[in-house]
Amino acid sequence: MRRAFPGNAAAPGMALGRVRLERPARFSVDSSPLPDTEVDAEIARLEKAFAAAHADLAELRRKLHGTLAREVGEFIDAHAQLLNDPDLREGLRAMIRKGHYRAEAALKAQRDRLVAVFDAMDDPYLRSRGEDVGHVIARVQSALARQASNEEKKLATRVGEILVTDSIAPGELAHLASHGILAVVSESGSPYSHSAILARSMHLPMLVNVTGVLDDLRDGDLALVDGVRGEVVVHPAAQDLARFRTWQRDALREGQRLARLAGAETRTRDGHPLRIFANAERPDDVELARNLGAAGVGLYRTESLFLSSAGLPNEDEQFNAYRDAMFGAGGQPVTIRTLDLGADKADSAGLVEASEPNPALGVRGVRLSLRQPDVFVTQLRAILRASCYGPLRILVPMITDAAQLVEVRRLLNECARDLRTEGHEIPDQFELGAMIEVPAAAINVRALLDVADFLAIGSNDLTQYVLAVDRNNDQLGKLYQPAHPAVLHLLAWIIGHARHARKPVCLCGEIAGDPAFAPLLVALGLEDFSMSPDRILAQRDALAHCDRAALRALAPRLLRANDHSEVAALLQDIATAA
Ligand code: PEP
Ligand code: MG
């Protein structure tokens, strides 16, 4: 019989498929005491499961590409760190040795204990870390279950299915999506979680906060996930299927319409030319962006190079990656950002001090690079060597003071001189730019314009630092408002000063590729946008609907707004009038 379960649409779209339940308690736990003679074998079994869980994570990391690698990588690294926690491992071994627990029972007891510890914490962020502990232990439990049943990895069978679960970790979500899962329905979770952000970027419909599904649905039930209405319908009726078909037809038509925009010019409705650049982190992204008609790469993130290799990548490894990016761009400019590790960006290379009390305000970005000159010089040399393959620009993250950029330029000049002496061909000129993502840099942007050749606005960090809202804290999702008037003032200020100084300014935070922000950014005078390649067509379309003259005239009123909802209302008025 048809039943509908309401929830929150965390990622839009619709999907029809068979239910696959993923119950939290799907692992059987034998709580009978372990005989003395089996203790050693049980510990070995547990160790093997940890090793398998580790291998799963490494495999997951290897398979992720492009923006996904960056978005998910940090979670995978955090989970790998938890797996390696010596106290956790020793505690489990002691439970087996002294308490005669079986491995499954020890894991369950530890999980319950740790989750209770996290649940009792006052800090909502720390509290949410309990979820990570649950995911990590579930991974070991799953590895144990695989050993026991010698069962094939279930992932391969999930093609065409709808995952119904209590909660899902970002790494798992990325993996399942690449194995053909159609949609996710989760009993808990929030639209601001990283899994939700990821689902949106992978175009995977996702509903969260759907109560009762784990109890009321059965494996194999036919279900329609409706991210438009925000509900999941089991045993859908004829009218549900008709709604789905209409949606499919519309989505297909929309996809085809957008596909025609590949390679098209980017212009506002009133004919003002704009430029769309790509955010990339692998040579593949660069090529995709070129095929979609991007004007070049506005932000090439180099962190994944450092996170994916076991140690630090050497000069030649980095050079190869940067040179490939230059080839992929086919003569268009590529903006390579120097290393931005630290804060939320996990660091498997061990460069960042683990014990920093306040990492977001700590040694990250250029601060880290200038403290590790050997590592930095290796990167600068690799970048300079790649610069003879096309127009390359060098971008420096987390700049607060002009002096930092001056120091980077001095190092660059030194590197260029050494490389020429060694016989490398290095161009005479290279463009050096500053990321504007710290309020001090934004407010004092004139000083930076004196020493920078171009600017890139990092609105993701700028928003978090202006509003003092951690960009990764799901609990604060509602407070994280890039359209907050305080942020808009800074954006307008930066763009205005760059234009006055006749230096290029590009915005490369998430909002640059968000169609909902297109009118706002046009109103503030932005002309260069840099975004992940999968956003390019939809954003080109959104920009083509903007009347630049009308929006520019609205800018003073937008900047006088009291809060972000007033900003939204003003933009709505102009959209309705158009
Ligand atoms: C930003 O902060 O907006 C940005 C583009 O950099 P990242 O997201 O890599 O910190
Ligand atoms: Mg940033």
Coordinates of C-alpha atoms and ligand atoms in Angstrom, one line a residue:
M1 CA 0.0 0.0 0.0
R2 CA 1.2 3.5 -0.8
R3 CA 2.8 5.4 2.0
A4 CA 4.6 8.7 2.1
F5 CA 7.3 9.7 4.6
P6 CA 8.1 13.4 4.8
G7 CA 11.6 14.7 5.3
N8 CA 13.9 17.6 4.3
A9 CA 15.3 17.7 0.8
A10 CA 19.0 18.0 1.3
A11 CA 19.8 17.6 -2.4
P12 CA 17.2 18.1 -5.1
G13 CA 16.0 15.7 -7.8
M14 CA 13.9 12.6 -7.9
A15 CA 14.8 8.9 -8.1
L16 CA 12.8 5.6 -8.4
G17 CA 14.4 2.4 -7.3
R18 CA 14.5 -0.5 -4.9
V19 CA 15.1 0.1 -1.2
R20 CA 18.3 -1.1 0.4
L21 CA 18.2 -0.8 4.1
E22 CA 21.4 -0.1 6.0
R23 CA 20.4 -0.7 9.6
P24 CA 22.8 0.5 12.2
A25 CA 22.5 -2.8 14.1
R26 CA 22.9 -5.0 11.1
F27 CA 26.0 -6.6 12.6
S28 CA 25.2 -9.6 14.9
V29 CA 26.9 -9.4 18.2
D30 CA 27.7 -12.6 20.1
S31 CA 28.0 -11.6 23.7
S32 CA 29.0 -15.0 25.1
P33 CA 32.4 -15.0 26.8
L34 CA 35.4 -16.0 24.7
P35 CA 37.3 -19.2 25.8
D36 CA 40.9 -18.6 27.0
T37 CA 42.2 -20.6 24.1
E38 CA 40.7 -18.2 21.5
V39 CA 41.9 -14.9 22.9
D40 CA 45.0 -14.6 20.6
A41 CA 43.1 -15.6 17.5
E42 CA 40.4 -13.1 18.3
I43 CA 42.9 -10.3 18.7
A44 CA 44.4 -11.2 15.4
R45 CA 41.0 -11.2 13.8
L46 CA 40.4 -7.7 15.2
E47 CA 43.7 -6.5 13.9
K48 CA 42.9 -7.9 10.5
A49 CA 39.6 -6.1 10.5
F50 CA 41.3 -2.8 11.4
A51 CA 43.8 -3.3 8.6
A52 CA 40.9 -4.1 6.1
A53 CA 39.1 -0.9 7.3
H54 CA 42.2 1.0 6.7
A55 CA 42.6 -0.4 3.2
D56 CA 39.0 0.4 2.5
L57 CA 39.6 4.1 3.4
A58 CA 42.8 4.2 1.3
E59 CA 41.0 2.7 -1.6
L60 CA 38.2 5.2 -1.2
R61 CA 40.7 8.1 -1.2
R62 CA 42.4 6.7 -4.3
K63 CA 39.1 6.5 -6.2
L64 CA 38.0 10.1 -5.6
H65 CA 38.7 12.7 -8.2
G66 CA 38.5 16.4 -8.6
T67 CA 36.5 18.5 -6.2
L68 CA 35.2 15.3 -4.5
A69 CA 38.7 14.4 -3.5
R70 CA 39.1 17.7 -1.7
E71 CA 35.7 17.8 -0.1
V72 CA 35.7 14.2 1.1
G73 CA 39.5 13.7 1.6
E74 CA 39.5 15.6 4.9
F75 CA 36.8 13.3 6.3
I76 CA 38.6 10.2 5.2
D77 CA 41.8 11.4 6.8
A78 CA 40.0 12.2 10.0
H79 CA 38.5 8.7 10.0
A80 CA 41.9 7.1 9.2
Q81 CA 43.3 9.0 12.2
L82 CA 40.6 7.7 14.5
L83 CA 41.2 4.2 13.2
N84 CA 44.9 4.6 14.2
D85 CA 44.1 5.9 17.7
P86 CA 46.4 3.8 20.0
D87 CA 44.0 4.1 23.0
L88 CA 41.1 2.8 21.0
R89 CA 43.1 -0.2 19.8
E90 CA 44.7 -1.0 23.1
G91 CA 41.3 -0.6 24.9
L92 CA 39.8 -3.2 22.5
R93 CA 42.7 -5.6 22.9
A94 CA 42.4 -5.3 26.7
M95 CA 38.7 -6.0 26.6
I96 CA 39.3 -9.2 24.6
R97 CA 42.3 -10.3 26.7
K98 CA 41.0 -9.4 30.1
G99 CA 37.3 -9.2 29.7
H100 CA 37.0 -12.1 27.3
Y101 CA 34.9 -10.1 25.0
R102 CA 34.5 -11.2 21.4
A103 CA 35.7 -8.6 18.8
E104 CA 32.2 -7.6 17.8
A105 CA 31.1 -7.2 21.4
A106 CA 34.2 -5.2 22.3
L107 CA 33.6 -2.9 19.3
K108 CA 30.0 -2.4 20.2
A109 CA 30.8 -1.6 23.9
Q110 CA 33.5 0.8 22.9
R111 CA 31.3 2.5 20.4
D112 CA 28.4 2.9 22.9
R113 CA 30.8 4.3 25.5
L114 CA 32.6 6.8 23.2
V115 CA 29.3 8.0 21.6
A116 CA 28.0 8.6 25.1
V117 CA 31.1 10.6 26.0
F118 CA 30.7 12.8 22.9
D119 CA 26.9 13.1 23.4
A120 CA 27.6 14.6 26.9
M121 CA 29.9 17.4 25.5
D122 CA 28.6 20.9 25.6
D123 CA 30.3 22.0 22.5
P124 CA 28.0 21.1 19.6
Y125 CA 30.9 20.6 17.2
L126 CA 32.6 18.1 19.5
R127 CA 29.3 16.5 20.0
S128 CA 28.9 15.9 16.3
R129 CA 32.3 14.2 16.3
G130 CA 30.5 11.3 18.0
E131 CA 29.0 10.5 14.7
D132 CA 32.5 10.1 13.2
V133 CA 33.4 7.6 15.9
G134 CA 30.2 5.6 15.0
H135 CA 31.1 5.6 11.4
V136 CA 34.7 4.5 12.0
I137 CA 33.7 1.6 14.3
A138 CA 31.0 0.6 11.9
R139 CA 33.7 0.3 9.2
V140 CA 35.7 -2.1 11.4
Q141 CA 32.5 -4.0 12.2
S142 CA 31.7 -4.3 8.6
A143 CA 35.3 -5.7 7.9
L144 CA 34.7 -8.2 10.7
A145 CA 31.4 -9.3 9.2
R146 CA 33.1 -9.7 5.8
Q147 CA 35.7 -12.0 7.3
A148 CA 33.1 -14.1 9.0
S149 CA 30.8 -14.6 6.0
N150 CA 33.4 -14.1 3.3
E151 CA 30.7 -12.2 1.7
E152 CA 31.4 -10.2 -1.4
K153 CA 31.5 -6.4 -1.0
K154 CA 27.9 -5.4 -1.0
L155 CA 28.6 -2.2 -2.9
A156 CA 28.6 -3.8 -6.3
T157 CA 25.0 -4.8 -5.8
R158 CA 23.8 -1.4 -5.0
V159 CA 23.4 -0.2 -8.6
G160 CA 19.9 1.2 -9.1
E161 CA 19.1 1.1 -5.4
I162 CA 18.0 3.7 -2.9
L163 CA 20.0 3.6 0.3
V164 CA 17.9 4.0 3.4
T165 CA 20.0 4.5 6.4
D166 CA 20.2 6.3 9.8
S167 CA 23.1 8.5 8.8
I168 CA 25.9 8.4 6.2
A169 CA 29.5 9.6 6.2
P170 CA 30.7 11.7 3.3
G171 CA 33.3 9.2 2.2
E172 CA 30.7 6.4 2.1
L173 CA 28.4 8.6 0.1
A174 CA 31.0 9.4 -2.5
H175 CA 31.8 5.8 -2.9
L176 CA 28.2 4.6 -3.2
A177 CA 27.4 7.3 -5.7
S178 CA 30.3 6.1 -7.9
H179 CA 28.8 2.6 -7.6
G180 CA 25.5 3.6 -9.1
I181 CA 23.3 4.3 -6.1
L182 CA 20.4 6.5 -7.1
A183 CA 19.4 8.4 -4.0
V184 CA 19.9 8.5 -0.2
V185 CA 17.2 8.6 2.5
S186 CA 18.5 9.2 6.0
E187 CA 16.6 9.2 9.3
S188 CA 18.9 11.8 10.8
G189 CA 21.2 14.4 9.4
S190 CA 20.9 18.0 8.2
P191 CA 20.9 19.8 4.9
Y192 CA 24.0 21.6 6.1
S193 CA 26.0 18.4 6.7
H194 CA 29.0 17.7 4.5
S195 CA 27.3 14.6 3.2
A196 CA 24.4 16.8 2.0
I197 CA 26.8 19.3 0.4
L198 CA 28.5 16.4 -1.4
A199 CA 25.2 14.9 -2.5
R200 CA 24.3 18.2 -4.1
S201 CA 27.6 18.5 -5.9
M202 CA 27.1 14.9 -7.2
H203 CA 23.5 15.5 -8.3
L204 CA 22.4 12.7 -6.0
P205 CA 18.9 13.3 -4.5
M206 CA 19.0 13.1 -0.7
L207 CA 16.3 13.4 1.9
V208 CA 17.2 13.8 5.6
N209 CA 15.2 13.7 8.8
V210 CA 12.8 11.1 7.4
T211 CA 11.5 9.3 10.5
G212 CA 10.3 5.7 10.6
V213 CA 11.7 4.5 7.3
L214 CA 14.2 2.0 8.9
D215 CA 11.3 0.3 10.7
D216 CA 8.6 0.5 8.1
L217 CA 10.5 -0.1 4.8
R218 CA 11.7 -3.5 3.7
D219 CA 14.6 -4.4 1.4
G220 CA 13.5 -4.5 -2.2
D221 CA 10.4 -2.2 -1.7
L222 CA 9.8 0.1 -4.7
A223 CA 10.3 3.7 -3.6
L224 CA 10.2 7.1 -5.1
V225 CA 12.5 9.7 -3.6
D226 CA 11.0 13.1 -4.3
G227 CA 13.4 15.9 -3.5
V228 CA 11.0 18.4 -5.0
R229 CA 8.2 17.8 -2.4
G230 CA 10.6 16.5 0.2
E231 CA 9.2 13.0 0.7
V232 CA 9.8 9.4 0.0
V233 CA 6.9 7.3 -1.3
V234 CA 6.9 3.6 -0.9
H235 CA 4.8 1.5 -3.3
P236 CA 4.2 4.6 -5.4
A237 CA 0.8 5.0 -7.1
A238 CA 0.1 5.8 -10.7
Q239 CA 0.0 9.6 -10.1
D240 CA 3.4 9.4 -8.3
L241 CA 4.9 7.6 -11.3
A242 CA 3.4 10.2 -13.7
R243 CA 5.0 12.9 -11.6
F244 CA 8.3 11.2 -11.8
R245 CA 8.1 10.8 -15.6
T246 CA 7.3 14.5 -15.9
W247 CA 10.2 15.4 -13.8
Q248 CA 12.5 13.1 -15.7
R249 CA 11.4 14.7 -19.0
D250 CA 11.9 18.2 -17.7
A251 CA 15.3 17.4 -16.2
L252 CA 16.4 15.8 -19.5
R253 CA 15.3 18.9 -21.4
E254 CA 17.0 21.2 -19.0
G255 CA 20.2 19.1 -19.3
Q256 CA 20.1 19.3 -23.1
R257 CA 19.4 23.0 -23.0
L258 CA 22.4 23.6 -20.7
A259 CA 24.6 21.4 -22.8
R260 CA 24.1 23.8 -25.6
L261 CA 25.8 26.5 -23.5
A262 CA 29.1 24.6 -23.5
G263 CA 31.6 26.8 -25.3
A264 CA 29.2 29.7 -25.4
E265 CA 30.2 33.2 -24.4
T266 CA 29.2 34.4 -20.9
R267 CA 27.2 37.6 -21.1
T268 CA 24.5 39.2 -19.0
R269 CA 21.0 39.8 -20.5
D270 CA 22.0 43.3 -21.4
G271 CA 25.1 42.1 -23.2
H272 CA 27.9 42.8 -20.6
P273 CA 30.7 40.2 -21.1
L274 CA 31.7 38.2 -18.0
R275 CA 34.3 35.6 -17.6
I276 CA 33.9 32.1 -16.0
F277 CA 37.0 30.4 -14.8
A278 CA 37.4 26.9 -13.3
N279 CA 38.3 25.7 -9.9
A280 CA 40.5 22.6 -10.4
E281 CA 42.8 20.4 -8.5
R282 CA 43.6 17.8 -11.1
P283 CA 44.6 18.0 -14.8
D284 CA 41.3 16.2 -15.6
D285 CA 39.3 19.1 -14.2
V286 CA 41.3 21.6 -16.3
E287 CA 40.4 19.7 -19.5
L288 CA 36.7 19.4 -18.6
A289 CA 36.6 23.1 -17.9
R290 CA 38.2 23.9 -21.3
N291 CA 35.6 21.8 -23.0
L292 CA 32.8 23.8 -21.3
G293 CA 34.3 27.0 -22.5
A294 CA 35.9 28.3 -19.3
A295 CA 38.3 31.2 -19.8
G296 CA 41.0 29.4 -17.8
V297 CA 41.7 28.2 -14.3
G298 CA 40.9 30.7 -11.6
L299 CA 42.0 28.5 -8.8
Y300 CA 44.2 25.3 -9.0
R301 CA 44.2 23.9 -5.5
T302 CA 47.4 22.0 -4.8
E303 CA 46.5 20.4 -1.5
S304 CA 45.4 17.1 -2.9
L305 CA 48.9 16.5 -4.3
F306 CA 50.2 16.7 -0.8
L307 CA 47.4 14.7 0.7
S308 CA 47.3 11.8 -1.7
S309 CA 51.0 10.9 -1.6
A310 CA 52.5 9.2 1.4
G311 CA 55.3 11.7 2.0
L312 CA 55.8 15.1 0.6
P313 CA 55.7 15.2 -3.2
N314 CA 59.1 16.1 -4.6
E315 CA 59.8 18.9 -7.1
D316 CA 59.5 16.7 -10.2
E317 CA 56.2 15.1 -9.0
Q318 CA 54.8 18.6 -8.5
F319 CA 56.3 19.9 -11.7
N320 CA 54.6 17.1 -13.7
A321 CA 51.2 17.8 -12.2
Y322 CA 51.4 21.5 -12.8
R323 CA 52.8 21.1 -16.3
D324 CA 49.9 18.7 -17.1
A325 CA 47.5 21.3 -15.9
M326 CA 49.1 23.8 -18.3
F327 CA 48.8 21.4 -21.2
G328 CA 45.1 20.7 -20.3
A329 CA 44.4 24.4 -20.4
G330 CA 45.6 24.7 -24.0
G331 CA 47.1 28.2 -23.7
Q332 CA 44.6 29.6 -21.3
P333 CA 45.8 31.1 -18.0
V334 CA 46.1 28.7 -15.1
T335 CA 46.2 30.2 -11.6
I336 CA 48.1 27.8 -9.3
R337 CA 47.5 28.4 -5.6
T338 CA 50.4 27.6 -3.3
L339 CA 49.8 25.1 -0.5
D340 CA 46.8 25.8 1.7
L341 CA 47.1 23.2 4.4
G342 CA 46.1 23.7 8.0
A343 CA 42.7 24.4 9.7
D344 CA 40.1 22.0 8.3
K345 CA 42.4 20.7 5.6
A346 CA 43.8 17.6 7.1
D347 CA 47.5 17.0 6.7
S348 CA 48.8 13.6 6.1
A349 CA 52.2 14.9 5.3
G350 CA 52.6 15.9 8.9
L351 CA 53.4 19.6 8.2
V352 CA 50.8 21.1 10.5
E353 CA 51.2 21.0 14.2
A354 CA 48.6 18.7 15.5
S355 CA 48.2 20.4 18.9
E356 CA 47.2 23.9 17.7
P357 CA 44.5 25.2 20.0
N358 CA 42.7 27.1 17.3
P359 CA 43.6 25.8 13.9
A360 CA 41.4 28.0 11.8
L361 CA 43.2 31.0 13.2
G362 CA 46.5 29.1 13.3
V363 CA 49.4 28.1 11.1
R364 CA 47.6 27.6 7.7
G365 CA 48.1 28.7 4.1
V366 CA 51.0 31.1 3.6
R367 CA 51.7 31.2 7.3
L368 CA 52.7 27.5 7.1
S369 CA 54.6 27.9 3.8
L370 CA 56.7 30.8 5.2
R371 CA 57.6 28.7 8.3
Q372 CA 58.6 25.7 6.1
P373 CA 60.8 27.4 3.5
D374 CA 62.2 24.0 2.2
V375 CA 58.8 22.7 1.4
F376 CA 57.7 26.1 0.0
V377 CA 60.7 26.6 -2.2
T378 CA 60.3 23.1 -3.6
Q379 CA 56.7 24.1 -4.6
L380 CA 57.7 27.5 -6.0
R381 CA 60.5 25.9 -8.1
A382 CA 58.0 23.3 -9.5
I383 CA 55.5 26.0 -10.3
L384 CA 58.1 28.2 -12.0
R385 CA 59.4 25.4 -14.1
A386 CA 55.8 24.7 -15.3
S387 CA 55.4 28.4 -16.2
C388 CA 57.2 28.0 -19.5
Y389 CA 54.3 25.9 -20.8
G390 CA 51.7 28.7 -20.9
P391 CA 50.4 31.7 -19.0
L392 CA 50.7 30.7 -15.3
R393 CA 49.7 32.9 -12.4
I394 CA 50.7 32.2 -8.8
L395 CA 48.2 32.7 -6.0
V396 CA 48.9 32.8 -2.3
P397 CA 46.3 31.8 0.3
M398 CA 45.6 33.3 3.7
I399 CA 47.4 36.6 3.2
T400 CA 46.8 39.1 5.9
D401 CA 49.6 41.6 5.2
A402 CA 51.3 43.0 2.1
A403 CA 54.6 42.0 3.7
Q404 CA 53.8 38.3 3.3
L405 CA 53.3 38.7 -0.4
V406 CA 56.5 40.7 -0.7
E407 CA 58.3 37.9 1.0
V408 CA 56.8 35.3 -1.4
R409 CA 57.9 37.4 -4.4
R410 CA 61.4 37.6 -3.0
L411 CA 61.5 33.8 -2.6
L412 CA 60.1 33.4 -6.1
N413 CA 62.8 35.7 -7.6
E414 CA 65.5 33.7 -5.8
C415 CA 64.1 30.5 -7.1
A416 CA 63.8 31.9 -10.7
R417 CA 67.5 33.0 -10.5
D418 CA 68.6 29.6 -9.2
L419 CA 66.6 27.7 -11.8
R420 CA 68.0 29.8 -14.7
T421 CA 71.5 29.2 -13.4
E422 CA 70.7 25.5 -13.5
G423 CA 69.8 25.9 -17.1
H424 CA 66.0 26.0 -16.9
E425 CA 64.0 28.3 -19.1
I426 CA 62.0 30.6 -16.8
P427 CA 59.9 33.5 -18.1
D428 CA 61.1 37.0 -17.1
Q429 CA 57.7 37.9 -15.7
F430 CA 55.2 36.0 -13.6
E431 CA 52.0 37.2 -12.1
L432 CA 51.6 37.0 -8.3
G433 CA 48.2 37.3 -6.6
A434 CA 46.8 37.3 -3.2
M435 CA 43.7 35.4 -1.9
I436 CA 41.5 37.9 -0.1
E437 CA 39.9 35.6 2.5
V438 CA 40.8 37.2 5.8
P439 CA 38.9 40.4 6.9
A440 CA 42.2 42.3 7.5
A441 CA 43.2 41.7 3.9
A442 CA 39.8 42.7 2.7
I443 CA 39.6 45.9 4.7
N444 CA 43.2 46.9 3.9
V445 CA 43.0 45.7 0.3
R446 CA 44.6 48.9 -1.0
A447 CA 47.9 47.9 0.5
L448 CA 47.7 44.5 -1.1
L449 CA 46.8 46.0 -4.5
D450 CA 50.2 47.9 -4.3
V451 CA 52.1 44.6 -4.3
A452 CA 49.8 42.1 -6.0
D453 CA 49.2 41.6 -9.8
F454 CA 45.7 40.3 -9.2
L455 CA 43.3 39.3 -6.5
A456 CA 41.2 36.2 -5.8
I457 CA 38.4 36.5 -3.3
G458 CA 38.0 33.4 -1.1
S459 CA 34.5 33.9 0.0
N460 CA 34.3 30.5 1.8
D461 CA 36.9 31.6 4.3
L462 CA 36.0 35.3 4.2
T463 CA 32.5 34.5 5.2
Q464 CA 33.6 32.2 8.1
Y465 CA 36.1 34.8 9.4
V466 CA 33.7 37.8 9.0
L467 CA 30.8 36.0 10.7
A468 CA 33.0 34.0 13.1
V469 CA 31.1 30.9 12.0
D470 CA 33.1 27.7 11.3
R471 CA 32.4 26.8 7.7
N472 CA 32.5 23.1 8.6
N473 CA 30.2 23.2 11.6
D474 CA 26.9 21.7 10.6
Q475 CA 25.3 23.0 13.8
L476 CA 25.9 26.6 12.6
G477 CA 24.7 26.1 9.0
K478 CA 22.0 28.7 9.3
L479 CA 24.4 31.3 10.6
Y480 CA 26.8 30.8 7.7
Q481 CA 25.5 33.4 5.4
P482 CA 27.6 34.5 2.4
A483 CA 24.8 37.1 1.7
H484 CA 25.1 38.7 5.1
P485 CA 25.4 42.5 4.5
A486 CA 28.7 42.5 6.3
V487 CA 30.2 40.1 3.8
L488 CA 28.6 42.1 0.9
H489 CA 30.2 45.3 2.1
L490 CA 33.6 43.7 2.0
L491 CA 33.0 42.1 -1.5
A492 CA 31.9 45.5 -2.9
W493 CA 34.8 47.2 -1.3
I494 CA 37.4 44.7 -2.7
I495 CA 35.9 44.7 -6.2
G496 CA 35.7 48.5 -6.2
H497 CA 39.3 49.0 -5.2
A498 CA 40.6 46.3 -7.6
R499 CA 38.8 48.0 -10.4
H500 CA 40.1 51.4 -9.4
A501 CA 43.6 50.0 -9.4
R502 CA 42.9 48.3 -12.8
K503 CA 43.9 44.9 -11.5
P504 CA 41.9 41.7 -12.1
V505 CA 39.7 40.4 -9.3
C506 CA 38.1 37.0 -9.4
L507 CA 35.8 35.3 -6.8
C508 CA 36.5 31.6 -6.3
G509 CA 34.5 30.6 -3.3
E510 CA 31.4 28.4 -3.6
I511 CA 29.0 31.2 -4.2
A512 CA 30.7 32.0 -7.5
G513 CA 29.1 28.9 -9.0
D514 CA 25.8 29.2 -7.2
P515 CA 23.0 30.4 -9.5
A516 CA 21.2 31.8 -6.5
F517 CA 24.1 34.2 -6.0
A518 CA 24.5 35.2 -9.7
P519 CA 22.4 38.4 -9.5
L520 CA 23.9 39.5 -6.2
L521 CA 27.5 39.2 -7.5
V522 CA 26.6 41.0 -10.7
A523 CA 25.1 43.7 -8.6
L524 CA 28.3 44.1 -6.7
G525 CA 30.2 44.6 -9.9
L526 CA 32.0 41.2 -10.1
E527 CA 33.1 40.2 -13.7
D528 CA 35.3 37.2 -13.1
F529 CA 33.8 34.0 -11.5
S530 CA 35.7 30.8 -10.8
M531 CA 33.8 27.6 -9.9
S532 CA 34.0 23.9 -10.0
P533 CA 33.5 22.7 -13.6
D534 CA 30.2 21.0 -12.9
R535 CA 28.7 24.4 -12.1
I536 CA 29.8 26.2 -15.2
L537 CA 26.8 25.7 -17.5
A538 CA 24.1 26.4 -15.0
Q539 CA 25.9 29.5 -13.8
R540 CA 26.4 30.7 -17.3
D541 CA 22.7 30.3 -17.8
A542 CA 21.9 32.2 -14.6
L543 CA 24.2 35.0 -15.5
A544 CA 22.6 35.3 -18.9
H545 CA 19.3 36.1 -17.1
C546 CA 20.8 39.0 -15.1
D547 CA 20.1 42.5 -16.1
R548 CA 23.4 44.1 -15.1
A549 CA 22.4 47.7 -15.4
A550 CA 19.3 47.2 -13.2
L551 CA 21.3 45.1 -10.7
R552 CA 24.2 47.6 -10.5
A553 CA 21.6 50.3 -9.7
L554 CA 20.3 48.2 -6.9
A555 CA 23.7 47.8 -5.3
P556 CA 23.4 50.7 -2.8
R557 CA 20.1 49.4 -1.5
L558 CA 21.6 45.9 -1.1
L559 CA 24.4 47.3 0.9
R560 CA 22.0 49.2 3.2
A561 CA 20.0 45.9 3.9
N562 CA 19.9 44.9 7.6
D563 CA 20.3 41.2 7.1
H564 CA 20.5 38.5 4.4
S565 CA 16.7 38.0 4.2
E566 CA 16.3 41.7 3.3
V567 CA 19.0 41.2 0.6
A568 CA 17.0 38.2 -0.7
A569 CA 13.8 40.2 -0.7
L570 CA 15.4 43.0 -2.8
L571 CA 16.7 40.6 -5.3
Q572 CA 13.3 38.9 -5.5
D573 CA 11.6 42.2 -6.2
I574 CA 14.0 42.9 -9.1
A575 CA 13.5 39.3 -10.5
T576 CA 9.7 39.7 -10.4
A577 CA 9.9 43.1 -12.1
A578 CA 12.1 41.7 -14.9
Ligands
PEP1 C1 37.8 30.1 -0.2 O1 38.1 30.2 1.0 O2 36.8 30.7 -0.6 C2 38.5 29.3 -1.2 C3 38.2 29.4 -2.5 O3 39.5 28.5 -0.7 P1 39.3 27.1 0.0 O4 37.8 26.8 -0.1 O5 40.2 26.2 -0.6 O6 39.7 27.5 1.4
MG2 MG 40.1 29.6 1.5

